[in-house]
Amino acid sequence: MATWRRYWSPAAGAASPRGPHMNFNPTHYFVEEVVKGVDESDLHRTWIKVVATRNARERSTRLENMCWRIWHLARKKKQACIDLSLSFSFFLVFMLELEGILRISARRKEQEQVRRETSEDLAEDLFEGEKADTVGELAQQDTPMKKKFQRNFSELTVSWSDENKEKKLYIVLISLHGLVRGDNMELGRDSDTGGQVKYVVELARALAMMPGVYRVDLFTRQVSSPEVDWSYGEPTEMLTSGSTDGEGSGESAGAYIVRIPCGPRDKYLRKEALWPYLQEFVDGALAHILNMSKALGEQVSNGKLVLPYVIHGHYADAGDVAALLSGALNVPMVLTGHSLGRNKLEQIMKQGRMSKEEIDSTYKIMRRIEGEELALDAAELVITSTRQEIDEQWGLYDGFDVKLEKVLRARARRGVSCHGRFMPRMVVIPPGMDFSSVVVPEDTSDGDDGKDFEIASPRSLPPIWAEVMRFLTNPHKPMILALSRPDPKKNITTLVKAFGECRPLRELANLILIMGNRDDIDEMSAGNASVLTTVLKLIDKYDLYGSVAFPKHHKQSDVPEIYRLTGKMKGVFINPALVEPFGLTLIEAAAHGLPIVATKNGGPALNNGLLVDPHDQHAIADALLKLVADKNLWQECRKNGLRNIQLYSWPEHCRTYLTRIAGCRIRNPRWLMDTPADAAAEEEEALEDSLMDVQDLSLRLSIDGERGSSMNDAPSSDPQDSVQRIMNKIKRSSPADTDGAKIPAEAAATATSGAMNKYPLLRRRRRLFVIAVDCYGDDGSASKRMLQVIQEVFRAVRSDSQMSRISGFALSTAMPLPETLKLLQLGKIPPTDFDALICGSGSEVYYPGTAQCVDAGGRLRPDQDYLLHINHRWSHDGAKQTIAKLAHDGSGTNVEPDVESCNPHCVSFFIKDPNKVRTIDEMRERMRMRGLRCHLMYCRNATRLQVVPLLASRSQALRYLFVRWGLSVGNMYLIVGEHGDTDHEEMLSGLHKTVIIRGVTEKGSEQLVRSSGSYQREDVVPSESPLIAFTKGDLKADEIMRALKEVTKAASGMDWQRPLCKTAYWFQSRVYTNMEEKEEMTMLSLGVGAASKHSISNRKFRLKEVTDHKFNLGDQDHNSGHVRKKLRLSEEQLTVLENMYEAGSNLDQALKQGLAEKLNIKPRQFEVWFQNRRARTKHKQIEEECKNLKRWLEGLNKENQRLKMELMRNAQKDCIKKGIQQW
């Protein structure tokens, strides 16, 4: 009806569908319908037929005019639609810009409010004379303090090489994504393999050559995919062997690429798909660092661990990994952003090509931003290349404020408390470059352009020159060079538009586009293929054939030749990227004498070119035309670039870098800084605990008290006293005395330290089952379901006697210790059944049954080393006051302090209404803006809000147990429910095995993790993982055991789901094994203490023999020549002998005789038993080595078969291409 109404016109007394004054206009209706429905191709054919008629009389002038009229009206109608569409597009762009302006304005307003609040809080503790200064510093951005800091920096940069030669530093660099190798880098292969890869490799080489640096490890992801070269699957690759002076060279000195497996082993993943697997990378990297720290300690530190001097993350994903590693090892962290997520989001939103949801789906931009925020939380130092990156890019983040950073730094220098507030230090260090391949052409006079090409023969020219010039009609014109991968953010399409629409520029210069390497555009990624397709269309649109060169392939060694060619042609280099904070190509171009046109959004400044807005194509064209046409300006820019380029050399960069990181506060775990007497006492007490993990082979050292100065037992020279002490210690540590006894909870809470082990039993555990099921009622109290889970897990593990002997248990919960003990008492579960209790959402760790965790009154106390470990950047009062302010609104507050759940490292609040609280993302954002770095979580069925230190969490507590007690995360089994606290998803990722019990938790607190528009759960937890298994059916021990076996089998098959090379197999096997096992394999390979060391890993084999009670001491006596009887030993005698064998077999003759008498056996039998025991251990060792060798050979055979088939297929393809019919 609406369509017909348009063709009714008003007429007096005329009837109409809508009223008496409307009249139908058939002509209007006919014209509109014809114009709207006409096909231009049909109209064109009709017109051709009309004008093709030879006889003028037969030609219909009216029909010809009608065709023109209809075509004109159709075109006019289409133009109106186009104008309307453009108007709408401009309106959308305007609205997007307005939205961005309003968002930035609101953010700045909130930042100013936060600054005022922070100023008031901080000014309370200052002296009267200092208050005005500090408040003024918050209000001013440029202060005299800036000059003071600059002067101090200049003083620091002069002395590194002179005063630090004797240091033996271990530095860890992390660059996670892309394809990283030392030689023949495939730069431009994809969007992940670009300038960052080259930068980190050259940085690792350069640092290893500096005096005082012993080893540099560059961590990246191991890729064993058939899509990429085999070299990316090698676990290690040497970059350089050490410093040039020869003093730092050693067995492990130099720079190495270390590839850590994470995620699917047979797939090459783009960086946006790596986020769920970062925790796996952290656990694998942690295992390597601890192994390397031990090895370096033996080489350069007399056996003391050499932890990394600094951990440096590059890009958001590596920054997230570096933050977790830094927290686990308690060492400083450094961050380099390279490209920042918030800035990229702003740039893409400004273009209006994609919505925010589409941007996040494509680039995982929200997870990337959160990774950068987490890295800022942990970083001591942030390295940038320009001041613009600090002010305009990092300034967009919640975790950094330039003004607040200056104030906090000033307070720290004056010795005034910052109440736990912290801002990382931002420093500008120009990027480095390797000038070894740079050949700067001599200054030529005017008119020499192209002279070399006329004189030199084609054979003498570099091949890449011919490849470029074959595209050009006149190759002697000046060249405009752009070198980057075909990524949308590199903005190549805007450059082509600028070149195509500027006719003077087209007539004066050629455009050279080096856009990576490609074979088939259809086989490239969607983003790269789209850019290349658009570039080719633009070349065709502006008819740029003969003026634009875009070769398909080039080598890394061809890049200097491309720069040299552009310089000979008096050309210009341009980098039109939307954001380029680390423009290494600009430095390379300047080193080759090329003036540059660069984006004003970042990049180094050499005064050798012009800066432009990357969105303004007319400004780009004008800048290029100005440099190409004005020879005096070209020469001036060239000279400036060559004169200032030495500031960007790698030695200069590394000197500044090492000076800056020397200012970071060195944080080492307290337990690594014990005195030698304390370490000896710890070693002796560890022997008392288990008699299994002694490093020294001599039993006498652990019982005479010579090395244990803190022991009360005085050394005795009487062999009988020594024998008696040995027997007493063996009886106290005998498993038979503790395994079967069930200590009541009351007795455990009041036990004296004299009846306990001094150090936790975690030191000798091979597996640890961590129960972290969050079963709570509506009031937040633990439900009986949690007790049932604990009991069923105990029953499942203890149903396997072998697993039970080598396994321990830990309970991880958000409840404080009193409530945890009350729960265990309700279920009649002794606390000593657990090796560790992780309470308060990871704020405290207890070791029940351990003397160091029991005070004088018999009460449990937390691990003091762990409390010092997590105390970094923590302020209990600051967190408490800030949370109370943030939770208060006009109608009152929705939280109340939960005093019973609080401890010095945990602030807890009751939640009145979970529907009215802010999400964790929103709370964390506001805390970061105030400079408070902490870990927030809603827990206990959303009835509590708990704030713990940044380094504390339930997942990080497990890594602390790994670092402190040597129990590998890969040998931990995590038992959780389907739902839980807001830290539930953090615990699911990693190398530990996870069993999710269905049906035990109906609801949790996950709905409060993040708000709309944030990253998703899939960006944290992998959707499918062989390390995660689910139970089926009811909560039963049998079902839990089935799930445990399932995840164990799946995890053990991860390394062999495809054939691997020998080195890859050994590396991956070491990642997933216990730290004790790796140490044993090292000792075995060195031939030191093989029998004693390997006895630990063969405990299962020995215990099976113990139950037989029959040991053959030898059928033939070679000395007497007669056959001896088999000696039958009791279980008590075997236990004593086994414990002594584990402790060490080097006993003096007096002790051997005394112990033999105590055991009622002959000294000769005592000696022969030890000899046979060593022989059986050696035999078992050989068996295990043979099995490993056989397994590796089978994998190698499969790999050879696969390579053979692949070679045959490739050869067959080549033969078909060459026309060979027979194969």
PDB file of C-alpha atoms in Angstrom, residues 807-1018:
ATOM      1  CA  SER A 807      52.106 -39.639  46.399  1.00  0.00           C
ATOM      2  CA  GLY A 808      51.146 -36.810  48.698  1.00  0.00           C
ATOM      3  CA  PHE A 809      48.049 -34.653  49.127  1.00  0.00           C
ATOM      4  CA  ALA A 810      47.406 -30.931  49.322  1.00  0.00           C
ATOM      5  CA  LEU A 811      44.220 -28.991  50.010  1.00  0.00           C
ATOM      6  CA  SER A 812      43.734 -25.637  48.282  1.00  0.00           C
ATOM      7  CA  THR A 813      40.859 -23.458  49.473  1.00  0.00           C
ATOM      8  CA  ALA A 814      39.697 -19.899  50.006  1.00  0.00           C
ATOM      9  CA  MET A 815      38.926 -20.562  53.677  1.00  0.00           C
ATOM     10  CA  PRO A 816      41.303 -19.484  56.452  1.00  0.00           C
ATOM     11  CA  LEU A 817      43.185 -22.121  58.420  1.00  0.00           C
ATOM     12  CA  PRO A 818      40.778 -22.340  61.408  1.00  0.00           C
ATOM     13  CA  GLU A 819      37.811 -23.071  59.164  1.00  0.00           C
ATOM     14  CA  THR A 820      39.862 -25.569  57.150  1.00  0.00           C
ATOM     15  CA  LEU A 821      40.914 -27.459  60.293  1.00  0.00           C
ATOM     16  CA  LYS A 822      37.328 -27.371  61.549  1.00  0.00           C
ATOM     17  CA  LEU A 823      36.149 -28.926  58.291  1.00  0.00           C
ATOM     18  CA  LEU A 824      38.766 -31.700  58.493  1.00  0.00           C
ATOM     19  CA  GLN A 825      37.884 -32.338  62.121  1.00  0.00           C
ATOM     20  CA  LEU A 826      34.237 -32.682  61.147  1.00  0.00           C
ATOM     21  CA  GLY A 827      35.206 -35.410  58.685  1.00  0.00           C
ATOM     22  CA  LYS A 828      37.704 -36.987  61.097  1.00  0.00           C
ATOM     23  CA  ILE A 829      40.514 -36.387  58.633  1.00  0.00           C
ATOM     24  CA  PRO A 830      43.902 -35.731  60.283  1.00  0.00           C
ATOM     25  CA  PRO A 831      45.589 -32.594  58.925  1.00  0.00           C
ATOM     26  CA  THR A 832      48.819 -34.594  58.763  1.00  0.00           C
ATOM     27  CA  ASP A 833      47.296 -36.578  55.903  1.00  0.00           C
ATOM     28  CA  PHE A 834      48.071 -33.489  53.810  1.00  0.00           C
ATOM     29  CA  ASP A 835      51.591 -32.487  52.885  1.00  0.00           C
ATOM     30  CA  ALA A 836      50.431 -28.904  52.306  1.00  0.00           C
ATOM     31  CA  LEU A 837      47.433 -26.713  53.073  1.00  0.00           C
ATOM     32  CA  ILE A 838      46.972 -23.693  50.782  1.00  0.00           C
ATOM     33  CA  CYS A 839      44.574 -21.356  52.588  1.00  0.00           C
ATOM     34  CA  GLY A 840      43.138 -17.895  52.088  1.00  0.00           C
ATOM     35  CA  SER A 841      43.066 -18.096  48.277  1.00  0.00           C
ATOM     36  CA  GLY A 842      46.816 -18.697  48.173  1.00  0.00           C
ATOM     37  CA  SER A 843      47.810 -16.145  50.815  1.00  0.00           C
ATOM     38  CA  GLU A 844      49.206 -18.794  53.199  1.00  0.00           C
ATOM     39  CA  VAL A 845      50.867 -22.201  52.841  1.00  0.00           C
ATOM     40  CA  TYR A 846      51.084 -24.655  55.739  1.00  0.00           C
ATOM     41  CA  TYR A 847      52.901 -27.984  56.104  1.00  0.00           C
ATOM     42  CA  PRO A 848      51.077 -30.087  58.747  1.00  0.00           C
ATOM     43  CA  GLY A 849      53.355 -32.444  60.598  1.00  0.00           C
ATOM     44  CA  THR A 850      56.402 -30.284  59.890  1.00  0.00           C
ATOM     45  CA  ALA A 851      58.342 -28.709  62.746  1.00  0.00           C
ATOM     46  CA  GLN A 852      59.012 -25.410  60.971  1.00  0.00           C
ATOM     47  CA  CYS A 853      55.263 -24.806  60.646  1.00  0.00           C
ATOM     48  CA  VAL A 854      54.468 -25.358  64.350  1.00  0.00           C
ATOM     49  CA  ASP A 855      55.091 -22.627  66.924  1.00  0.00           C
ATOM     50  CA  ALA A 856      56.041 -23.045  70.567  1.00  0.00           C
ATOM     51  CA  GLY A 857      52.384 -23.446  71.540  1.00  0.00           C
ATOM     52  CA  GLY A 858      51.838 -26.312  69.129  1.00  0.00           C
ATOM     53  CA  ARG A 859      49.773 -24.240  66.658  1.00  0.00           C
ATOM     54  CA  LEU A 860      50.288 -24.357  62.913  1.00  0.00           C
ATOM     55  CA  ARG A 861      51.976 -21.348  61.389  1.00  0.00           C
ATOM     56  CA  PRO A 862      52.442 -20.504  57.681  1.00  0.00           C
ATOM     57  CA  ASP A 863      55.600 -20.941  55.655  1.00  0.00           C
ATOM     58  CA  GLN A 864      57.590 -17.803  56.489  1.00  0.00           C
ATOM     59  CA  ASP A 865      59.586 -17.978  53.259  1.00  0.00           C
ATOM     60  CA  TYR A 866      56.362 -17.961  51.269  1.00  0.00           C
ATOM     61  CA  LEU A 867      55.077 -14.924  53.175  1.00  0.00           C
ATOM     62  CA  LEU A 868      58.265 -13.018  52.369  1.00  0.00           C
ATOM     63  CA  HIS A 869      57.985 -14.240  48.801  1.00  0.00           C
ATOM     64  CA  ILE A 870      54.500 -12.776  48.251  1.00  0.00           C
ATOM     65  CA  ASN A 871      55.065  -9.594  50.273  1.00  0.00           C
ATOM     66  CA  HIS A 872      56.363  -7.821  47.158  1.00  0.00           C
ATOM     67  CA  ARG A 873      54.341  -4.615  46.503  1.00  0.00           C
ATOM     68  CA  TRP A 874      51.761  -5.478  49.146  1.00  0.00           C
ATOM     69  CA  SER A 875      50.032  -3.090  51.506  1.00  0.00           C
ATOM     70  CA  HIS A 876      47.314  -4.589  53.694  1.00  0.00           C
ATOM     71  CA  ASP A 877      45.963  -1.241  54.885  1.00  0.00           C
ATOM     72  CA  GLY A 878      46.109   0.367  51.441  1.00  0.00           C
ATOM     73  CA  ALA A 879      44.142  -2.479  49.845  1.00  0.00           C
ATOM     74  CA  LYS A 880      41.601  -2.495  52.663  1.00  0.00           C
ATOM     75  CA  GLN A 881      40.943   1.247  52.538  1.00  0.00           C
ATOM     76  CA  THR A 882      40.723   1.373  48.750  1.00  0.00           C
ATOM     77  CA  ILE A 883      38.293  -1.533  48.503  1.00  0.00           C
ATOM     78  CA  ALA A 884      36.090   0.073  51.146  1.00  0.00           C
ATOM     79  CA  LYS A 885      36.017   3.322  49.131  1.00  0.00           C
ATOM     80  CA  LEU A 886      35.311   1.607  45.814  1.00  0.00           C
ATOM     81  CA  ALA A 887      32.464  -0.441  47.299  1.00  0.00           C
ATOM     82  CA  HIS A 888      30.736   2.590  48.800  1.00  0.00           C
ATOM     83  CA  ASP A 889      28.027   4.338  46.796  1.00  0.00           C
ATOM     84  CA  GLY A 890      25.345   6.883  47.572  1.00  0.00           C
ATOM     85  CA  SER A 891      23.029   4.367  49.228  1.00  0.00           C
ATOM     86  CA  GLY A 892      25.739   2.872  51.424  1.00  0.00           C
ATOM     87  CA  THR A 893      28.220   0.062  51.109  1.00  0.00           C
ATOM     88  CA  ASN A 894      27.635  -3.461  49.877  1.00  0.00           C
ATOM     89  CA  VAL A 895      30.623  -4.986  51.681  1.00  0.00           C
ATOM     90  CA  GLU A 896      31.616  -5.480  55.294  1.00  0.00           C
ATOM     91  CA  PRO A 897      34.991  -6.585  56.661  1.00  0.00           C
ATOM     92  CA  ASP A 898      35.339 -10.307  57.333  1.00  0.00           C
ATOM     93  CA  VAL A 899      37.771 -10.167  60.224  1.00  0.00           C
ATOM     94  CA  GLU A 900      37.926 -13.931  60.778  1.00  0.00           C
ATOM     95  CA  SER A 901      39.055 -14.596  57.205  1.00  0.00           C
ATOM     96  CA  CYS A 902      41.673 -11.836  57.156  1.00  0.00           C
ATOM     97  CA  ASN A 903      45.382 -12.361  57.672  1.00  0.00           C
ATOM     98  CA  PRO A 904      48.415 -10.127  57.092  1.00  0.00           C
ATOM     99  CA  HIS A 905      48.374 -11.049  53.395  1.00  0.00           C
ATOM    100  CA  CYS A 906      44.637 -11.370  52.761  1.00  0.00           C
ATOM    101  CA  VAL A 907      41.908  -8.740  53.022  1.00  0.00           C
ATOM    102  CA  SER A 908      38.432 -10.280  53.140  1.00  0.00           C
ATOM    103  CA  PHE A 909      34.988  -8.712  52.912  1.00  0.00           C
ATOM    104  CA  PHE A 910      31.454 -10.051  53.235  1.00  0.00           C
ATOM    105  CA  ILE A 911      29.275  -9.485  50.158  1.00  0.00           C
ATOM    106  CA  LYS A 912      25.713  -8.527  50.986  1.00  0.00           C
ATOM    107  CA  ASP A 913      24.240  -8.714  47.476  1.00  0.00           C
ATOM    108  CA  PRO A 914      26.331 -10.297  44.676  1.00  0.00           C
ATOM    109  CA  ASN A 915      24.072  -8.699  42.055  1.00  0.00           C
ATOM    110  CA  LYS A 916      25.171  -5.187  43.051  1.00  0.00           C
ATOM    111  CA  VAL A 917      28.945  -5.606  43.079  1.00  0.00           C
ATOM    112  CA  ARG A 918      31.409  -4.715  40.374  1.00  0.00           C
ATOM    113  CA  THR A 919      33.083  -7.493  38.413  1.00  0.00           C
ATOM    114  CA  ILE A 920      36.691  -8.463  38.999  1.00  0.00           C
ATOM    115  CA  ASP A 921      37.696  -6.674  35.784  1.00  0.00           C
ATOM    116  CA  GLU A 922      36.152  -3.413  36.940  1.00  0.00           C
ATOM    117  CA  MET A 923      37.623  -3.676  40.439  1.00  0.00           C
ATOM    118  CA  ARG A 924      41.060  -4.516  39.095  1.00  0.00           C
ATOM    119  CA  GLU A 925      40.911  -1.557  36.695  1.00  0.00           C
ATOM    120  CA  ARG A 926      40.217   0.880  39.523  1.00  0.00           C
ATOM    121  CA  MET A 927      42.890  -0.616  41.737  1.00  0.00           C
ATOM    122  CA  ARG A 928      45.455  -0.322  38.943  1.00  0.00           C
ATOM    123  CA  MET A 929      44.594   3.302  38.316  1.00  0.00           C
ATOM    124  CA  ARG A 930      45.447   3.975  41.956  1.00  0.00           C
ATOM    125  CA  GLY A 931      48.765   2.180  41.659  1.00  0.00           C
ATOM    126  CA  LEU A 932      47.730  -0.837  43.763  1.00  0.00           C
ATOM    127  CA  ARG A 933      48.959  -4.179  42.373  1.00  0.00           C
ATOM    128  CA  CYS A 934      47.069  -7.100  43.860  1.00  0.00           C
ATOM    129  CA  HIS A 935      45.020 -10.180  43.106  1.00  0.00           C
ATOM    130  CA  LEU A 936      41.254  -9.869  43.616  1.00  0.00           C
ATOM    131  CA  MET A 937      38.719 -12.683  43.629  1.00  0.00           C
ATOM    132  CA  TYR A 938      35.162 -13.410  44.610  1.00  0.00           C
ATOM    133  CA  CYS A 939      34.984 -16.720  46.403  1.00  0.00           C
ATOM    134  CA  ARG A 940      32.935 -19.041  48.581  1.00  0.00           C
ATOM    135  CA  ASN A 941      29.840 -18.922  46.400  1.00  0.00           C
ATOM    136  CA  ALA A 942      30.146 -15.161  45.787  1.00  0.00           C
ATOM    137  CA  THR A 943      29.776 -14.381  49.512  1.00  0.00           C
ATOM    138  CA  ARG A 944      33.336 -13.067  49.964  1.00  0.00           C
ATOM    139  CA  LEU A 945      35.629 -10.645  48.214  1.00  0.00           C
ATOM    140  CA  GLN A 946      39.282 -11.426  48.971  1.00  0.00           C
ATOM    141  CA  VAL A 947      42.323  -9.364  48.065  1.00  0.00           C
ATOM    142  CA  VAL A 948      45.745 -11.006  48.191  1.00  0.00           C
ATOM    143  CA  PRO A 949      49.218  -9.868  47.014  1.00  0.00           C
ATOM    144  CA  LEU A 950      50.065  -9.816  43.343  1.00  0.00           C
ATOM    145  CA  LEU A 951      52.395 -12.821  43.626  1.00  0.00           C
ATOM    146  CA  ALA A 952      49.875 -14.850  45.640  1.00  0.00           C
ATOM    147  CA  SER A 953      47.233 -17.119  44.155  1.00  0.00           C
ATOM    148  CA  ARG A 954      46.317 -20.747  44.345  1.00  0.00           C
ATOM    149  CA  SER A 955      47.924 -21.469  40.973  1.00  0.00           C
ATOM    150  CA  GLN A 956      51.124 -19.569  41.789  1.00  0.00           C
ATOM    151  CA  ALA A 957      51.334 -21.390  45.143  1.00  0.00           C
ATOM    152  CA  LEU A 958      51.743 -24.657  43.233  1.00  0.00           C
ATOM    153  CA  ARG A 959      54.662 -23.169  41.303  1.00  0.00           C
ATOM    154  CA  TYR A 960      56.181 -22.052  44.593  1.00  0.00           C
ATOM    155  CA  LEU A 961      56.091 -25.672  45.799  1.00  0.00           C
ATOM    156  CA  PHE A 962      57.889 -26.613  42.583  1.00  0.00           C
ATOM    157  CA  VAL A 963      60.613 -24.002  43.016  1.00  0.00           C
ATOM    158  CA  ARG A 964      60.990 -24.474  46.776  1.00  0.00           C
ATOM    159  CA  TRP A 965      60.750 -28.237  47.157  1.00  0.00           C
ATOM    160  CA  GLY A 966      61.499 -29.575  43.673  1.00  0.00           C
ATOM    161  CA  LEU A 967      58.096 -31.182  43.050  1.00  0.00           C
ATOM    162  CA  SER A 968      57.418 -30.592  39.362  1.00  0.00           C
ATOM    163  CA  VAL A 969      54.123 -29.033  38.332  1.00  0.00           C
ATOM    164  CA  GLY A 970      53.921 -31.723  35.656  1.00  0.00           C
ATOM    165  CA  ASN A 971      53.616 -34.321  38.423  1.00  0.00           C
ATOM    166  CA  MET A 972      50.727 -32.569  40.152  1.00  0.00           C
ATOM    167  CA  TYR A 973      47.105 -33.663  39.794  1.00  0.00           C
ATOM    168  CA  LEU A 974      44.494 -30.977  40.372  1.00  0.00           C
ATOM    169  CA  ILE A 975      41.037 -32.110  41.500  1.00  0.00           C
ATOM    170  CA  VAL A 976      38.408 -29.413  40.866  1.00  0.00           C
ATOM    171  CA  GLY A 977      34.701 -29.022  40.214  1.00  0.00           C
ATOM    172  CA  GLU A 978      32.903 -27.647  37.180  1.00  0.00           C
ATOM    173  CA  HIS A 979      32.456 -24.287  38.912  1.00  0.00           C
ATOM    174  CA  GLY A 980      34.319 -22.413  41.598  1.00  0.00           C
ATOM    175  CA  ASP A 981      35.789 -19.111  42.697  1.00  0.00           C
ATOM    176  CA  THR A 982      36.798 -16.449  40.200  1.00  0.00           C
ATOM    177  CA  ASP A 983      40.327 -17.890  40.145  1.00  0.00           C
ATOM    178  CA  HIS A 984      38.920 -21.245  39.013  1.00  0.00           C
ATOM    179  CA  GLU A 985      39.823 -20.778  35.354  1.00  0.00           C
ATOM    180  CA  GLU A 986      43.381 -19.731  36.238  1.00  0.00           C
ATOM    181  CA  MET A 987      43.960 -23.135  37.815  1.00  0.00           C
ATOM    182  CA  LEU A 988      42.815 -25.203  34.842  1.00  0.00           C
ATOM    183  CA  SER A 989      45.667 -24.257  32.504  1.00  0.00           C
ATOM    184  CA  GLY A 990      49.227 -25.491  32.843  1.00  0.00           C
ATOM    185  CA  LEU A 991      51.238 -28.690  32.685  1.00  0.00           C
ATOM    186  CA  HIS A 992      49.564 -30.224  35.714  1.00  0.00           C
ATOM    187  CA  LYS A 993      46.922 -32.876  35.115  1.00  0.00           C
ATOM    188  CA  THR A 994      43.391 -31.747  35.915  1.00  0.00           C
ATOM    189  CA  VAL A 995      40.407 -33.904  36.829  1.00  0.00           C
ATOM    190  CA  ILE A 996      37.072 -32.090  36.816  1.00  0.00           C
ATOM    191  CA  ILE A 997      34.463 -33.831  38.958  1.00  0.00           C
ATOM    192  CA  ARG A 998      31.000 -33.293  37.553  1.00  0.00           C
ATOM    193  CA  GLY A 999      28.057 -32.462  39.754  1.00  0.00           C
ATOM    194  CA  VAL A1000      29.847 -31.503  42.968  1.00  0.00           C
ATOM    195  CA  THR A1001      29.558 -27.718  42.523  1.00  0.00           C
ATOM    196  CA  GLU A1002      26.214 -26.430  41.363  1.00  0.00           C
ATOM    197  CA  LYS A1003      27.267 -22.794  41.207  1.00  0.00           C
ATOM    198  CA  GLY A1004      30.299 -20.658  41.873  1.00  0.00           C
ATOM    199  CA  SER A1005      31.487 -17.084  41.441  1.00  0.00           C
ATOM    200  CA  GLU A1006      32.515 -17.132  37.773  1.00  0.00           C
ATOM    201  CA  GLN A1007      29.709 -14.786  36.734  1.00  0.00           C
ATOM    202  CA  LEU A1008      31.624 -12.007  38.478  1.00  0.00           C
ATOM    203  CA  VAL A1009      34.928 -12.557  36.662  1.00  0.00           C
ATOM    204  CA  ARG A1010      34.452 -10.136  33.784  1.00  0.00           C
ATOM    205  CA  SER A1011      31.956  -7.687  32.390  1.00  0.00           C
ATOM    206  CA  SER A1012      30.512  -7.554  28.898  1.00  0.00           C
ATOM    207  CA  GLY A1013      32.947  -6.536  26.219  1.00  0.00           C
ATOM    208  CA  SER A1014      35.889  -8.194  27.929  1.00  0.00           C
ATOM    209  CA  TYR A1015      37.817 -11.275  26.837  1.00  0.00           C
ATOM    210  CA  GLN A1016      36.181 -14.693  27.022  1.00  0.00           C
ATOM    211  CA  ARG A1017      36.849 -17.858  28.995  1.00  0.00           C
ATOM    212  CA  GLU A1018      38.111 -19.531  25.795  1.00  0.00           C
TER     213      GLU A1018
END
